[in-house]
Coordinates of C-alpha atoms in Angstrom, one line a residue:
X1 CA -26.9 5.8 2.1
X2 CA -24.8 5.1 -1.0
X3 CA -24.2 6.3 -4.5
X4 CA -23.1 4.6 -7.7
X5 CA -20.4 6.4 -9.6
X6 CA -18.8 5.7 -12.9
X7 CA -15.1 6.4 -13.5
X8 CA -12.3 4.8 -15.4
X9 CA -14.8 2.8 -17.4
X10 CA -16.2 1.0 -14.3
X11 CA -19.0 1.6 -11.8
X12 CA -18.5 1.6 -8.1
X13 CA -21.0 1.6 -5.2
X14 CA -19.7 4.0 -2.6
X15 CA -20.5 5.5 0.7
X16 CA -19.1 8.5 2.5
X17 CA -15.6 7.8 3.8
X18 CA -15.0 4.8 1.4
X19 CA -11.5 4.3 0.0
X20 CA -11.3 3.1 -3.6
X21 CA -8.6 2.0 -6.0
X22 CA -9.5 3.5 -9.3
X23 CA -7.7 2.9 -12.5
X24 CA -6.9 5.7 -15.0
X25 CA -7.3 8.5 -12.5
X26 CA -4.6 11.1 -12.8
X27 CA -4.1 11.8 -9.0
X28 CA -1.3 10.9 -6.6
X29 CA -2.0 8.0 -4.2
X30 CA -3.8 9.0 -1.0
X31 CA -5.0 12.3 -2.6
X32 CA -8.6 13.1 -1.9
X33 CA -11.1 13.2 -4.9
X34 CA -14.6 14.7 -4.8
X35 CA -17.4 13.4 -7.0
X36 CA -20.5 15.5 -7.5

């Protein structure tokens, strides 16, 4: 199963456990982020 999320002006197809490089996200590298 997958989801399509939009963040930083782009869309990403993601599955649980995926690791993404997202621009314009104010988080430290390797910090977890939850999308609902």
